[in-house]
PDB file of C-alpha atoms in Angstrom:
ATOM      1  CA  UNK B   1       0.000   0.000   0.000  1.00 63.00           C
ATOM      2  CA  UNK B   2       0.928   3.543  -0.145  1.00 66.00           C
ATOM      3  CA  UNK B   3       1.869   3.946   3.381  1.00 74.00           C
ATOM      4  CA  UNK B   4       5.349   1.943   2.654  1.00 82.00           C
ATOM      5  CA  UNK B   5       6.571   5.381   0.936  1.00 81.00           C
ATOM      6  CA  UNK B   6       6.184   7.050   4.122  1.00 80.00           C
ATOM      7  CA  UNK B   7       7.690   4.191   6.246  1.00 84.00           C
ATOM      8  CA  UNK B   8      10.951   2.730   3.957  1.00 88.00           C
ATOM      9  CA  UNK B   9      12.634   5.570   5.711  1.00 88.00           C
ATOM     10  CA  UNK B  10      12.222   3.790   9.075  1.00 87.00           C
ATOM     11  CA  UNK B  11      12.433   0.410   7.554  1.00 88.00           C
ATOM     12  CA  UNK B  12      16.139   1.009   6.332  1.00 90.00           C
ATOM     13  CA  UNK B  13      16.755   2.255   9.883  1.00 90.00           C
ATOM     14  CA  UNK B  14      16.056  -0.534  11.101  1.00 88.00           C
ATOM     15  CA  UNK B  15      16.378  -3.379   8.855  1.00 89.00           C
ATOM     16  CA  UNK B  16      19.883  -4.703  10.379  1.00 90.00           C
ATOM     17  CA  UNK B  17      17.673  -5.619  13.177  1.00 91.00           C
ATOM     18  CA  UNK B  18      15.517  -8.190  12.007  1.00 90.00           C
ATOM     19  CA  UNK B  19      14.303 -10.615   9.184  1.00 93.00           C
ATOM     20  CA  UNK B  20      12.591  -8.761   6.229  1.00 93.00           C
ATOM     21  CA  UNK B  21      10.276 -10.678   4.635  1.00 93.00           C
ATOM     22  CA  UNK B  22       9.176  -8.738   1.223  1.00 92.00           C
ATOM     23  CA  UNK B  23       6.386  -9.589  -1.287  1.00 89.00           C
ATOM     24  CA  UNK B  24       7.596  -8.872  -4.906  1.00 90.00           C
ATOM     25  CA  UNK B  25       5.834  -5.959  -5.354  1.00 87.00           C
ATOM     26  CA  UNK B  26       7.679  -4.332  -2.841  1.00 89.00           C
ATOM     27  CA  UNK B  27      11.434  -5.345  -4.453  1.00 91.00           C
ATOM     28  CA  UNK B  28      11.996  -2.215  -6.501  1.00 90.00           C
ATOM     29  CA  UNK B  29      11.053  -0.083  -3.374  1.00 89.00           C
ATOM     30  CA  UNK B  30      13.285  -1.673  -1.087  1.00 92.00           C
ATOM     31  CA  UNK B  31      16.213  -1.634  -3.685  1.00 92.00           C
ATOM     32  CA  UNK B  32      15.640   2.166  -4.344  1.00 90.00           C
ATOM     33  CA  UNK B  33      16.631   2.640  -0.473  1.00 91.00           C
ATOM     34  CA  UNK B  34      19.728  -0.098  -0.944  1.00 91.00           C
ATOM     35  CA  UNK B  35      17.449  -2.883   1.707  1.00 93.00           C
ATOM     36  CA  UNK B  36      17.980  -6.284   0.354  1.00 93.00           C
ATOM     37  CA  UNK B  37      15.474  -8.277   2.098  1.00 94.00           C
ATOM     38  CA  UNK B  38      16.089 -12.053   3.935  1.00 95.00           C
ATOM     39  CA  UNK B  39      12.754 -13.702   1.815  1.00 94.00           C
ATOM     40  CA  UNK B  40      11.007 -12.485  -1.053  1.00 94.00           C
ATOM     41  CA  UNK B  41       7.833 -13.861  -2.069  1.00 93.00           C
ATOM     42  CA  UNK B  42       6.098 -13.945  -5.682  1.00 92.00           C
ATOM     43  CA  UNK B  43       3.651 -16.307  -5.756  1.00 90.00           C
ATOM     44  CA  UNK B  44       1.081 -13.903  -8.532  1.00 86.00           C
ATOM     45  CA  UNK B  45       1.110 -15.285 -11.937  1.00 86.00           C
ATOM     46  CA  UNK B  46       0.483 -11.549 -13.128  1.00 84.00           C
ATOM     47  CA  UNK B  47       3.829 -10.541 -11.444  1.00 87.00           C
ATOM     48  CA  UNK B  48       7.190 -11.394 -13.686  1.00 89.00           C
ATOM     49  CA  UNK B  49      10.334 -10.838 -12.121  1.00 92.00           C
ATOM     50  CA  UNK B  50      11.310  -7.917 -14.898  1.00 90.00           C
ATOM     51  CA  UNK B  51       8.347  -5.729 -13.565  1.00 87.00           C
ATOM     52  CA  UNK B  52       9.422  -6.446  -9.855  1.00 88.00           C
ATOM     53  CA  UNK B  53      13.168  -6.499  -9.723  1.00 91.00           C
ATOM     54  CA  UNK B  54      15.132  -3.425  -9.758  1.00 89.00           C
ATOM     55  CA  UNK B  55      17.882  -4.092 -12.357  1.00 87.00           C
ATOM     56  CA  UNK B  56      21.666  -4.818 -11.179  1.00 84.00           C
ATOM     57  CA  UNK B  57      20.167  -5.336  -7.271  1.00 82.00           C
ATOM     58  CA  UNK B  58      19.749  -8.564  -5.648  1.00 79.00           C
ATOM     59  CA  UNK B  59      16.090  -9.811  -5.370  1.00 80.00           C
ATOM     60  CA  UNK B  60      16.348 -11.473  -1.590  1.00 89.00           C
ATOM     61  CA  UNK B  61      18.921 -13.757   0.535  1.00 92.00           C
ATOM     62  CA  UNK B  62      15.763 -16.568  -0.610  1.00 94.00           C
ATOM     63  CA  UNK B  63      13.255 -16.218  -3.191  1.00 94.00           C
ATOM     64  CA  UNK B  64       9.899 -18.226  -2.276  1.00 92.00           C
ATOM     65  CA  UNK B  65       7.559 -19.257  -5.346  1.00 92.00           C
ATOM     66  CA  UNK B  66       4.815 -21.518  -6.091  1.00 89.00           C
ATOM     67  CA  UNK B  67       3.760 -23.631  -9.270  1.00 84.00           C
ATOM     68  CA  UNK B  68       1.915 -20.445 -10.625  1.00 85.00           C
ATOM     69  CA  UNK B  69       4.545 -18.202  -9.957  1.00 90.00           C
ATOM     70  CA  UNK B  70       6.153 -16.893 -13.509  1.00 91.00           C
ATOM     71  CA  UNK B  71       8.534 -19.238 -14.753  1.00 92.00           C
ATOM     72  CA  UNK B  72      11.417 -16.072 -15.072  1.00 93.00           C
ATOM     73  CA  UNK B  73      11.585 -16.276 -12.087  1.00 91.00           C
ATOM     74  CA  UNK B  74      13.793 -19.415 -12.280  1.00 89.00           C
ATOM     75  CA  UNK B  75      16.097 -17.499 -14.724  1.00 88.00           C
ATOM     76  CA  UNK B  76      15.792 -13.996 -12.217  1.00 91.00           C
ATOM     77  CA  UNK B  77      17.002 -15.866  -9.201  1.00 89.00           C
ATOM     78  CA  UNK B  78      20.128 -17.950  -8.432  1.00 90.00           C
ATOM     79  CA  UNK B  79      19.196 -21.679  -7.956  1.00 91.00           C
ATOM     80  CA  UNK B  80      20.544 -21.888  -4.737  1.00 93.00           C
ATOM     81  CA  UNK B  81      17.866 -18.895  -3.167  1.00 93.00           C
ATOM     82  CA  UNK B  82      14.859 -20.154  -5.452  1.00 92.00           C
ATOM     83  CA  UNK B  83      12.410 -22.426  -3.178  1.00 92.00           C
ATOM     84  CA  UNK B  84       8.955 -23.887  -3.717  1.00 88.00           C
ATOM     85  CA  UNK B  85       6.189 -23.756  -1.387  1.00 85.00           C
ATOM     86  CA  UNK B  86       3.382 -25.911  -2.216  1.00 78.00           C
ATOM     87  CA  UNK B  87      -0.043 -24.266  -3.346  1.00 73.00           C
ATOM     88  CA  UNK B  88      -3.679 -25.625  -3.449  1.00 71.00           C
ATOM     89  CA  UNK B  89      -3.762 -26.269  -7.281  1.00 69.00           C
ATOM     90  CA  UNK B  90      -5.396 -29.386  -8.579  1.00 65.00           C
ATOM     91  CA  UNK B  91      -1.866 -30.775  -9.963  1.00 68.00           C
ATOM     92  CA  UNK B  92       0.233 -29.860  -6.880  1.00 68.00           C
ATOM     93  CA  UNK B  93      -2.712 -32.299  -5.099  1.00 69.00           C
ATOM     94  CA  UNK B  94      -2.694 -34.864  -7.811  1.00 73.00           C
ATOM     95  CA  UNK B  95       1.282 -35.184  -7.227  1.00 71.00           C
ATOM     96  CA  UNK B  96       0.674 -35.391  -3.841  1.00 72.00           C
ATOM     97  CA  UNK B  97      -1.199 -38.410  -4.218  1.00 78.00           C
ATOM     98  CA  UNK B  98       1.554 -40.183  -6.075  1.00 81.00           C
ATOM     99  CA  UNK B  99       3.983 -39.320  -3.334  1.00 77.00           C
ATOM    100  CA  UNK B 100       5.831 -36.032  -4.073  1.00 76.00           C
ATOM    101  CA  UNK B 101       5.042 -34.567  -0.543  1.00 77.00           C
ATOM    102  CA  UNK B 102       3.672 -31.068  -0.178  1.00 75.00           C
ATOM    103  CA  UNK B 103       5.428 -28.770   1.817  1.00 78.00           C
ATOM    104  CA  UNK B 104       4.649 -27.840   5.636  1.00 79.00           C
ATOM    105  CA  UNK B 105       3.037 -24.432   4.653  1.00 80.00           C
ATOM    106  CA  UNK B 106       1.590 -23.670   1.737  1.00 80.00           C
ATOM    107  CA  UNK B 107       0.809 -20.437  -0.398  1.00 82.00           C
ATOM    108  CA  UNK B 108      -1.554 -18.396   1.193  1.00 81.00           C
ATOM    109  CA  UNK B 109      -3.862 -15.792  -1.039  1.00 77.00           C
ATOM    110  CA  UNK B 110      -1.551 -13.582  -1.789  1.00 83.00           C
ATOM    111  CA  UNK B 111       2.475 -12.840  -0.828  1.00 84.00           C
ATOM    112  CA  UNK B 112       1.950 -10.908   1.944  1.00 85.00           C
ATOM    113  CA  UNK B 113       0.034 -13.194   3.878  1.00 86.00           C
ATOM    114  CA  UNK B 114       2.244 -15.645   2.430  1.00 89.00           C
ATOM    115  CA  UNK B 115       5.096 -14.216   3.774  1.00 90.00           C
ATOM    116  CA  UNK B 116       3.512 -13.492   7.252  1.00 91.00           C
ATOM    117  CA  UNK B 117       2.786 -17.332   7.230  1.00 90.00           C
ATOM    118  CA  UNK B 118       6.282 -18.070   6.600  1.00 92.00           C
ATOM    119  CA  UNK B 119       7.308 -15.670   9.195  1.00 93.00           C
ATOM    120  CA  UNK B 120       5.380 -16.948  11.814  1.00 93.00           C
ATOM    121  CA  UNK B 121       6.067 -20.740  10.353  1.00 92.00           C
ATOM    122  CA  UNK B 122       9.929 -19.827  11.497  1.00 92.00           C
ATOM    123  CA  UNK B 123       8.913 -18.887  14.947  1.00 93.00           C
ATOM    124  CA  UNK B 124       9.974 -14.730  14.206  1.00 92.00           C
ATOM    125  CA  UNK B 125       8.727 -12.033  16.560  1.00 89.00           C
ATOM    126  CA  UNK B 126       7.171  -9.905  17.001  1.00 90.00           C
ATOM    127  CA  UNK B 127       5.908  -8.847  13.493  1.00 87.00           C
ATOM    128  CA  UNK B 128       5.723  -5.515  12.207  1.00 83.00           C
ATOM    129  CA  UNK B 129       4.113  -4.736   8.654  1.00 81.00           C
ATOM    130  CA  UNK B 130       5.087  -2.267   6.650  1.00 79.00           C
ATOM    131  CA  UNK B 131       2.930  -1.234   3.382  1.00 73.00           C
ATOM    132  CA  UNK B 132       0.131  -3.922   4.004  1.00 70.00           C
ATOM    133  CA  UNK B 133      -2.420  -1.611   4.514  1.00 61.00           C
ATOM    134  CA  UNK B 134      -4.187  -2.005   0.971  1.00 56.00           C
ATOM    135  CA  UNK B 135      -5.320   1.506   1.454  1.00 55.00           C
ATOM    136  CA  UNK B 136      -5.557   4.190  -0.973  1.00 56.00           C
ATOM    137  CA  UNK B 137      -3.477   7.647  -0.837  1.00 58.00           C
ATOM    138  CA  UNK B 138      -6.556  10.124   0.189  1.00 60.00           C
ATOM    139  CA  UNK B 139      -4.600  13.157  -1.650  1.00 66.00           C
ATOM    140  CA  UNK B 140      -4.332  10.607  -4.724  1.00 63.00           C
ATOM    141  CA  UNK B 141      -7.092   8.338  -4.734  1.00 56.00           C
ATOM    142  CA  UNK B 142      -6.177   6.902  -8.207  1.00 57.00           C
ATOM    143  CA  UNK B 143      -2.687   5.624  -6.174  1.00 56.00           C
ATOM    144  CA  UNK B 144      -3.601   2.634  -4.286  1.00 55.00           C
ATOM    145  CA  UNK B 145       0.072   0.973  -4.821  1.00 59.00           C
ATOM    146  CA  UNK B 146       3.154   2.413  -3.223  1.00 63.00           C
ATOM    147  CA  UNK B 147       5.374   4.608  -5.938  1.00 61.00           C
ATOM    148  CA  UNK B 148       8.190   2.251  -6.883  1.00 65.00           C
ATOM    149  CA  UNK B 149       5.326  -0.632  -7.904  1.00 65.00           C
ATOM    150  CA  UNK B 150       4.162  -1.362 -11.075  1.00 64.00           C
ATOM    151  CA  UNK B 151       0.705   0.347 -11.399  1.00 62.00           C
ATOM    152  CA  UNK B 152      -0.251  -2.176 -14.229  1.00 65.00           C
ATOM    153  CA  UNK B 153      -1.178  -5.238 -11.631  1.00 61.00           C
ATOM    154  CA  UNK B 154      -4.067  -3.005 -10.256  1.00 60.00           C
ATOM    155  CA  UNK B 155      -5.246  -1.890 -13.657  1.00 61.00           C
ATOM    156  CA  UNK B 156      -5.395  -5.567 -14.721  1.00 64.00           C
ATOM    157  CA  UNK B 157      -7.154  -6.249 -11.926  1.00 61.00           C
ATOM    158  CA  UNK B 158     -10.166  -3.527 -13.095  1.00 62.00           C
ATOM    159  CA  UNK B 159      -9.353  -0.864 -10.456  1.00 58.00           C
ATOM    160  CA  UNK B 160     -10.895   2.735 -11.238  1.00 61.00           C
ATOM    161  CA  UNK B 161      -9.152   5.472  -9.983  1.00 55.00           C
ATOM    162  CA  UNK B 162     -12.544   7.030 -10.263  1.00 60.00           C
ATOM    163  CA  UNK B 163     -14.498   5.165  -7.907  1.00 65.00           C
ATOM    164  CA  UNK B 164     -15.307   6.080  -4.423  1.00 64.00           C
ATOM    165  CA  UNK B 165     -13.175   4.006  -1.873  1.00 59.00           C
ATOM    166  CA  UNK B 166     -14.254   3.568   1.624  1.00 60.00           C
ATOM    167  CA  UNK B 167     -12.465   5.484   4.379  1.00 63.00           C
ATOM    168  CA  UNK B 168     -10.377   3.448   7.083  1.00 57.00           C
ATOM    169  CA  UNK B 169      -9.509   4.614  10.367  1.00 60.00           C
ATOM    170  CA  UNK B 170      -5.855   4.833  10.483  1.00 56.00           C
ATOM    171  CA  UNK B 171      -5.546   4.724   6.634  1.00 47.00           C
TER     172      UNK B 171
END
C-alpha cells in the first residue's frame, strides 16, 4: 500500500535488526533505499520478475515461489535462493497423491500473507508490517500501490481510480 513510501525511511533504519520478509511488489522499493530483504515472495502469476526487480540489485537472501509463480523467475534468481512452497492447485494435489510430498506451509492468497505465514512458520517475533495496509493515498485516490510498484497489476485487476473508496480509520 501507499503507506510503505512514508515508512521505507524507518524500515532502512532498522532493517539490520531483524528478518525482512518482502512480497515482490515491494522489491523495486526496497532496492531504491539499498534494503535487500532475507525472503522475497512472488507467488502472482500476473507478477514477472522484470516488472518487480530493480535491475543490477539482488532480489532477496531466498526467493519463495509456487507452481503459478512466472517461470522467469527461475532465470531472475540464483538456484541456490529459489524455493517452492506448495499451493492448493489441482496438480500440486494430484502429485501429492503419487507421493511427491507437499510442503509444511503452503501459499496463502496472496504474498503478503504468504510471507507473514512463513514468518510466523519460522517462529519470528514480534511482526511488524510495513505497506500492508491495501489503502488508498486520500490526496491521490487513483494511487492505491506504493510509488516504486508497477501500477499495471491493479489496472489488470479492473481498479478505477474514479471510484469512491471507503475510508479506514488509520488509513
Amino acid at each position: 500500500g501507499p503507506s510503505l513510501d512514508a515508512s521505507l525511511p524507518y524500515l532502512k533504519i532498522f532493517a539490520s535488526e531483524g528478518v525482512i520478509f518482502s512480497a515482490d511488489s515491494a522489491l523495486k522499493a526496497l532496492a531504491h533505499v539499498g534494503v535487500t530483504p532475507d525472503f522475497a515472495v512472488s507467488v502472482d502469476a500476473r507478477k514477472a520478475p522484470e516488472r518487480c526487480l530493480a535491475p543490477g540489485h539482488p532480489s532477496a537472501g531466498r526467493t519463495i515461489v509456487a507452481g503459478i509463480s512466472p517461470p522467469d523467475w527461475q532465470h531472475s534468481v540464483a538456484e541456490r535462493k529459489l524455493h517452492l512452497l506448495s499451493g492448493r492447485q489441482l496438480t500440486e494435489n494430484a502429485l501429492a497423491a503419487i507421493g511427491l510430498r507437499k510442503t509444511t506451509i503452503t501459499v496463502e492468497e496472496n504474498c503478503g500473507i504468504t510471507a507473514l505465514a512463513l514468518a510466523l512458520h519460522l517462529g519470528c517475533g514480534p511482526i511488524y508490517l510495513f505497506g500492508m495496509d491495501h489503502s488508498v493515498d486520500s490526496k491521490d485516490p487513483s494511487r492505491w500501490h506504493q510509488s516504486h510498484a508497477d501500477p499495471e497489476f491493479e489496472r489488470q485487476l479492473g481498479h478505477s481510480p474514479r471510484s469512491a473508496h471507503p475510508r479506514v480509520p488509520g488509513n
